[in-house]
Short mmCIF file of C-alpha atoms in Angstrom, two decimals:
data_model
loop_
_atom_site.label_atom_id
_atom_site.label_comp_id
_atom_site.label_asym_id
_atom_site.label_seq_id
_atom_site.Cartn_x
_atom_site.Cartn_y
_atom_site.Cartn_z
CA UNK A 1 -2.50 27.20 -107.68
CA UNK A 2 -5.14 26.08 -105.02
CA UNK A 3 -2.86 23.17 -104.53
CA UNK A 4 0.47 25.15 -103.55
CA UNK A 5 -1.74 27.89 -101.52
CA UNK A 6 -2.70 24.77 -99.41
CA UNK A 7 1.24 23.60 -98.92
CA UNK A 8 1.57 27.10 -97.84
CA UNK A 9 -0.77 27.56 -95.12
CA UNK A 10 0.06 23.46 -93.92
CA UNK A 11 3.70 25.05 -93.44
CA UNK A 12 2.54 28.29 -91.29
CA UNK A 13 1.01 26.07 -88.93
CA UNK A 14 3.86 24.18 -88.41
CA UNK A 15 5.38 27.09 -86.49
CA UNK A 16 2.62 28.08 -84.71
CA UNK A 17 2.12 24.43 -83.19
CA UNK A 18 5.77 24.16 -82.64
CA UNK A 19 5.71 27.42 -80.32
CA UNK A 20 2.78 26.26 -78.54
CA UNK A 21 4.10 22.90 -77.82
CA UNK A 22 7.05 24.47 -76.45
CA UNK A 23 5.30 26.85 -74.51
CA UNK A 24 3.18 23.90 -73.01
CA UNK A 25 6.53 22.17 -71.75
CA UNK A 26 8.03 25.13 -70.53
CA UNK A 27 5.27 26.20 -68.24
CA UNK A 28 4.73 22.40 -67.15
CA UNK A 29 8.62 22.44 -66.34
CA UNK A 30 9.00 25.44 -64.24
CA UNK A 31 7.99 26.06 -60.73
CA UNK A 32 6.14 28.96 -59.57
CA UNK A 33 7.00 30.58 -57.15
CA UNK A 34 5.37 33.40 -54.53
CA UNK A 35 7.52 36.26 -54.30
CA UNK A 36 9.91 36.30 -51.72
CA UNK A 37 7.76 38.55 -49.22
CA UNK A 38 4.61 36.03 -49.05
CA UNK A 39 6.78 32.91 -48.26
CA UNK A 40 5.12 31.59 -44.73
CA UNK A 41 7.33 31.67 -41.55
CA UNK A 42 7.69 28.47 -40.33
CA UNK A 43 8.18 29.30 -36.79
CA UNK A 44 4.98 31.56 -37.03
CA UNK A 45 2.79 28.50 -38.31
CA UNK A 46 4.52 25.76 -35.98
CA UNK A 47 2.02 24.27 -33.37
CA UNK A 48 2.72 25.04 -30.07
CA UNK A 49 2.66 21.87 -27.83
CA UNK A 50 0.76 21.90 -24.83
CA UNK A 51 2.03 20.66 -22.24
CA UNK A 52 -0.53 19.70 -18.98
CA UNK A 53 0.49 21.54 -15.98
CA UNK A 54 1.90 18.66 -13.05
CA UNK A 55 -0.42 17.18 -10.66
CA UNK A 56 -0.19 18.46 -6.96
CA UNK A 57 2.02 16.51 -4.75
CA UNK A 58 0.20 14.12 -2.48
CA UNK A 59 0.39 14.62 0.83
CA UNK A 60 0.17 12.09 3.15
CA UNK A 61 -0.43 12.43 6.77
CA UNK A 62 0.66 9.71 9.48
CA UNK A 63 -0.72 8.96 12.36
CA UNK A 64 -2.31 11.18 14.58
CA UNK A 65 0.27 11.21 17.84
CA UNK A 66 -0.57 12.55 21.07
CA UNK A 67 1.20 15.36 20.92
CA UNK A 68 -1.67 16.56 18.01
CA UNK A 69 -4.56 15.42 20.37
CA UNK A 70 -3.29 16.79 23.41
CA UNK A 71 -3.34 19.90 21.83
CA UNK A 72 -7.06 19.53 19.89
CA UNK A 73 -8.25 18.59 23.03
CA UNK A 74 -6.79 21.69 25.18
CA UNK A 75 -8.07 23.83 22.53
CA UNK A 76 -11.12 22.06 22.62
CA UNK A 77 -11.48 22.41 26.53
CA UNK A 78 -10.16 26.29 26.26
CA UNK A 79 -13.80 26.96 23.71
CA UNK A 80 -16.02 24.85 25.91
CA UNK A 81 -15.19 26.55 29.06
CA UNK A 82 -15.23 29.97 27.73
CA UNK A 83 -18.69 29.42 25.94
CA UNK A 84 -17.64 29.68 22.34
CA UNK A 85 -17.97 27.18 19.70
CA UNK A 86 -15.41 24.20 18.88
CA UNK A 87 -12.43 25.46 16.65
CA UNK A 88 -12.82 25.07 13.68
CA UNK A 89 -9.11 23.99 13.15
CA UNK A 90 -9.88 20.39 15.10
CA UNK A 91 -11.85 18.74 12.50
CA UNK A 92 -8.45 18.23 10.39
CA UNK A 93 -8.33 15.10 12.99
CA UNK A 94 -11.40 13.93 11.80
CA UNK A 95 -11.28 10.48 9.80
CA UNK A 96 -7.21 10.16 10.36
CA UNK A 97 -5.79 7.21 12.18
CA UNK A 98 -3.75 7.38 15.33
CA UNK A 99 -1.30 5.84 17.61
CA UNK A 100 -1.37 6.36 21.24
CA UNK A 101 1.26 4.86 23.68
CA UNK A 102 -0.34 4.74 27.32
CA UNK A 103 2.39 4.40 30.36
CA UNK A 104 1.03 2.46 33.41
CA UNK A 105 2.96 0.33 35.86
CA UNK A 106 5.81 2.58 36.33
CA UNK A 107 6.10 2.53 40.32
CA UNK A 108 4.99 0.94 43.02
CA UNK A 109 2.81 4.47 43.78
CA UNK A 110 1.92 4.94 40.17
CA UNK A 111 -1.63 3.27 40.09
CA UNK A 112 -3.31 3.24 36.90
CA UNK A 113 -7.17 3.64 36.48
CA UNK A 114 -6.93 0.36 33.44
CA UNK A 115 -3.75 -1.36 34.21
CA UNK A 116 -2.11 -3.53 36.45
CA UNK A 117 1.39 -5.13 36.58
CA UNK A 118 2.20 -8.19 38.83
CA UNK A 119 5.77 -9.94 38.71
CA UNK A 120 6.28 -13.17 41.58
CA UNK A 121 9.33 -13.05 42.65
CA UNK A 122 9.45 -16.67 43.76
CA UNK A 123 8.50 -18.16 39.77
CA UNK A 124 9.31 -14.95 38.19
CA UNK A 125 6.21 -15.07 36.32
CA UNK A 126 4.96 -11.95 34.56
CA UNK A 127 1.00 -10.83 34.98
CA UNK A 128 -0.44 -7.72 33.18
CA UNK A 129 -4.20 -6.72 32.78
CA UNK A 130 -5.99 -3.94 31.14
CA UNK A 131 -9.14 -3.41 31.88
CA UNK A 132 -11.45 -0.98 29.34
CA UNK A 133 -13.49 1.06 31.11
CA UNK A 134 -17.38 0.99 30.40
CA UNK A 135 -18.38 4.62 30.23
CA UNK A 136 -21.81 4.18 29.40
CA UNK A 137 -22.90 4.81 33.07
CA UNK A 138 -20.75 7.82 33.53
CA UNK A 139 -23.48 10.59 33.17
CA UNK A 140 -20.63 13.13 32.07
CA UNK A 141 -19.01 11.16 29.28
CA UNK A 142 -22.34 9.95 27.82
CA UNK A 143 -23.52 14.00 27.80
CA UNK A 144 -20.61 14.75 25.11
CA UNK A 145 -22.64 12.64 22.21
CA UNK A 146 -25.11 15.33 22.40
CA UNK A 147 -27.82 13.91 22.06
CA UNK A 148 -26.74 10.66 19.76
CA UNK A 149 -27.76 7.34 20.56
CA UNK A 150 -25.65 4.68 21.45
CA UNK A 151 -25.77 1.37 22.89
CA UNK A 152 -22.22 0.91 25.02
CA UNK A 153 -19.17 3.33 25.28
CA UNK A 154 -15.70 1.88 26.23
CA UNK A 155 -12.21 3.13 25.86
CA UNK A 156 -9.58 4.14 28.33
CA UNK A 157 -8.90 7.03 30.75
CA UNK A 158 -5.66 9.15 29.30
CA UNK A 159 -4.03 10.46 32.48
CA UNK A 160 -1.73 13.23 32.83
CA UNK A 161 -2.97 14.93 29.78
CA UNK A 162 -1.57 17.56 30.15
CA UNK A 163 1.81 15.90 28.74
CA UNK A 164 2.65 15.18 25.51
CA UNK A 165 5.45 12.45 26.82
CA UNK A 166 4.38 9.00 26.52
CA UNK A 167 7.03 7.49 29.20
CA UNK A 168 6.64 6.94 32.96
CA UNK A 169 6.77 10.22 35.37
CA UNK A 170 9.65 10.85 37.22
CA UNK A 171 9.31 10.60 40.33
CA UNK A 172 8.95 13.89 42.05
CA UNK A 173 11.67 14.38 45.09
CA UNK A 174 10.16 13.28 48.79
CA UNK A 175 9.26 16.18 51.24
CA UNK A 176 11.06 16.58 54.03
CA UNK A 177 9.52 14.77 57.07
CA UNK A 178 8.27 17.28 59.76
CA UNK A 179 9.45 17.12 63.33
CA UNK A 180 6.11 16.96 64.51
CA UNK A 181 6.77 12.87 64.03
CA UNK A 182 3.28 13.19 61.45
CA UNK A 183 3.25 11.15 58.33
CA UNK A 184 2.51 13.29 55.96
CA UNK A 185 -0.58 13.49 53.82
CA UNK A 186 -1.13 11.27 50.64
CA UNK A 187 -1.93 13.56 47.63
CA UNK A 188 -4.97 13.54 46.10
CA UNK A 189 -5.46 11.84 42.68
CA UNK A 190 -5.77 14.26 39.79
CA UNK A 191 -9.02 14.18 38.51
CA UNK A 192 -10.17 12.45 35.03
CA UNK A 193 -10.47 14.70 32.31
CA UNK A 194 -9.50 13.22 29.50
CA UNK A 195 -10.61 10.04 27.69
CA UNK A 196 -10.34 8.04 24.33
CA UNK A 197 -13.40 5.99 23.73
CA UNK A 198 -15.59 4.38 20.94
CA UNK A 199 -19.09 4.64 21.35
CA UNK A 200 -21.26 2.00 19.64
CA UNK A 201 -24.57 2.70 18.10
CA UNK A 202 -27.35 0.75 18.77
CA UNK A 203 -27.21 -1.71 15.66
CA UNK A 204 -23.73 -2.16 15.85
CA UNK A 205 -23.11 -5.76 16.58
CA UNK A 206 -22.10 -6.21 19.96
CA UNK A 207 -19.61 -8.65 19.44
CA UNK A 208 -17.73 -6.06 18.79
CA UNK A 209 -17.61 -4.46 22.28
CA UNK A 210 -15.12 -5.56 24.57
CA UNK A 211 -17.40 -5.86 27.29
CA UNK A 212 -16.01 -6.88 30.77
CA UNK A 213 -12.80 -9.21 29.39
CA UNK A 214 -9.52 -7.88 30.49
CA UNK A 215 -6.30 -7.94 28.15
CA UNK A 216 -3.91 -9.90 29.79
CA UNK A 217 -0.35 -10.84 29.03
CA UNK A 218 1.31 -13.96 31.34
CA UNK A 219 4.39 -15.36 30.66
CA UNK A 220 7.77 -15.70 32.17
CA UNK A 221 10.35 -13.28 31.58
CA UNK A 222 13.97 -14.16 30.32
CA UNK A 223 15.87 -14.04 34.20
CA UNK A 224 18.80 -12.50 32.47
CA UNK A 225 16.32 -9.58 31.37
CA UNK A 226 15.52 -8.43 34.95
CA UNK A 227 13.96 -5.01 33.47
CA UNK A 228 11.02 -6.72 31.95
CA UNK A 229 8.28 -6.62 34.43
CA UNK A 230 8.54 -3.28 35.41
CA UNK A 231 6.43 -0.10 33.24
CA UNK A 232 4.40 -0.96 30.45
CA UNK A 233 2.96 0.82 27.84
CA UNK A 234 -0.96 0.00 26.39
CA UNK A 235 -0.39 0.89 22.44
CA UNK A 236 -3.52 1.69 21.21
CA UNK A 237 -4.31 2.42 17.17
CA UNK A 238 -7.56 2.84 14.83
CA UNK A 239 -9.23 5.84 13.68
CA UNK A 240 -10.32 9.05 15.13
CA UNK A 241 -14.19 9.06 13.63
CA UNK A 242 -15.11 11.93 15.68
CA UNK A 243 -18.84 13.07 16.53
CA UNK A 244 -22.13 13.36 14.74
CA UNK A 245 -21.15 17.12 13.95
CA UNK A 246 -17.90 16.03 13.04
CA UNK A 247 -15.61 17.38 15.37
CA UNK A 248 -13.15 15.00 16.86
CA UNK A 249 -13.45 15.96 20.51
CA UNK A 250 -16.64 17.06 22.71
CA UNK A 251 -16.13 17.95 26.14
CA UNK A 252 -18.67 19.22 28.68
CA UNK A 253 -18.73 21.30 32.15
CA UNK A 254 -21.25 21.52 34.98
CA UNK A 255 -18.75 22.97 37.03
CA UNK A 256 -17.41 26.62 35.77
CA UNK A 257 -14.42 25.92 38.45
CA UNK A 258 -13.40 22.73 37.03
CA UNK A 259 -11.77 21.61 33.94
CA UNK A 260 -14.00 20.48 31.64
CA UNK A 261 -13.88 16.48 30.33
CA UNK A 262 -13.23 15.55 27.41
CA UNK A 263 -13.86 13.05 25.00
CA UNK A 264 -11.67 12.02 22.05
CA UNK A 265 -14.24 9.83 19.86
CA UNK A 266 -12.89 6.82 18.30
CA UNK A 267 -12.57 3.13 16.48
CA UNK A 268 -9.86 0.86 17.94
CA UNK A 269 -8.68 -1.14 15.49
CA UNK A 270 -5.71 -2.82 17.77
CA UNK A 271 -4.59 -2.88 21.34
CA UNK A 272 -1.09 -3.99 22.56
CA UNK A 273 0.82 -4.78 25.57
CA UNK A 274 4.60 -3.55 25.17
CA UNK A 275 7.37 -3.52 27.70
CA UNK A 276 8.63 0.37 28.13
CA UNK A 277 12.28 -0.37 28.39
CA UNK A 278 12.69 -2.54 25.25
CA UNK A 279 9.85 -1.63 23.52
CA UNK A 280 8.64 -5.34 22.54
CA UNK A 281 5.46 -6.16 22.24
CA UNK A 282 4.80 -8.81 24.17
CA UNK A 283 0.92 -8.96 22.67
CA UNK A 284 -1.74 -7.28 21.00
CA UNK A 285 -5.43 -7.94 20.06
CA UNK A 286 -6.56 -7.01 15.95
CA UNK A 287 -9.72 -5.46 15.07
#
């Protein structure tokens, strides 16, 4: 009886095994899943991309023209005379290059403080000089580095600055002559009051100042170009370095019933002779 007790019990397991195997393969089969209110949003747990925000545009300024200086230096002149500071808005100039086109030559009564033109008619040959001036003696000019020491200051005289056109005057009409049979009276020169000029300190090497050597230009024009000879233009470019304070232009007055002179402080980096009616450049020194 033991025997078929133990057949008995060896069956009722079977079951029991059977149910768990198949409970085993069921849950190993079937995917859970969250109810349908806890599935994540994908467009809640997307990354947003961050994008970095585009550089500034660059801007580049040209050269400083004459119309800019012109109208640092009035500005400039306006403070000085009046007692007040030096605007503010003049040391944008600071550290920027420039271009400067000088007239001179343009008439036989059109003299030039720097520059001289000189045509023979019998060879047709073609002179022109420019002559820096040296400023360092001129008690006036060397009073706008306040105080700062330099060894030599040269540059040029910028007449009629109270233009911003860089081509010849015209001329003005002549006067009428009187009856009294009188020639009439030359006019005065305008006086200096504005110049452009580098001043060298006193370890600068001096090779680099021009000294007392002229630019000069000779040749001999085409004779089918009869216009070349007449006006020229000095073209002068470099950098506007400005003062020890940093302001671009110092002027000074002794005289509260004269315009006060400027000074536009400077480093040429090239000089050049051009012809005003073609605009070639018949030659130019590099610094």
């Amino acid at each position: 009886m033991a025997g078929f007790f133990d057949k008995l019990s060896g069956i009722s397991l079977i079951p029991r095994a059977l149910a768990g195997l198949a409970c085993v393969a069921l849950v190993s089969g079937c995917e859970v899943k969250a109810p349908a209110g806890d599935e994540p949003d994908e467009a809640s747990t997307a990354i947003p991309t961050i994008r970095p925000p585009a550089p500034a545009p660059t801007l580049t300024l040209g050269p400083a023209t004459r119309t800019e200086i012109v109208a640092a230096v009035a500005s400039a002149a306006d403070a000085t005379a009046a007692g007040l500071p030096l605007p503010e808005a003049n040391l944008t100039l600071a550290n920027r290059t420039f271009e400067l086109h000088l007239p001179f030559g343009c008439g036989p009564d059109a003299g030039s403080a720097w520059g001289q033109v000189r045509r023979d008619p019998s060879t047709s040959v073609l002179r022109v000089s420019v002559t820096p001036e040296r400023f360092g003696q001129n008690q006036r000019i060397a009073a706008t580095a306040a105080g700062e020491p330099f060894d030599a200051i040269e540059g040029f005289w910028i007449e009629r600055p109270w233009t911003t056109a860089e081509t010849c005057p015209k001329s003005a009409p002549s006067a009428p002559v009187q009856s009294t049979g009188n020639a009439p009276n030359p006019q005065p020169a305008a006086p200096q009051t504005l110049a452009i000029a580098q001043f060298f300190k006193p370890d600068a090497p001096r090779t680099s100042q021009r000294g007392n050597r002229p630019y000069t230009y000779v040749g001999k024009p085409d004779p089918a170009d009869p216009a070349l000879g007449g006006a020229m233009r000095l073209r002068l470019t470099g950098r506007i370095s400005g003062f020890a304070d940093g302001h671009p232009v110092h002027c000074h007055t002794s005289n509260p019933s004269a315009p006060p002179l400027c000074v536009v402080a400077v480093e040429f980096t090239g000089v050049g002779i051009e012809d005003v009616q073609s605009g070639k450049i018949l030659t130019e020194w590099k610094y």
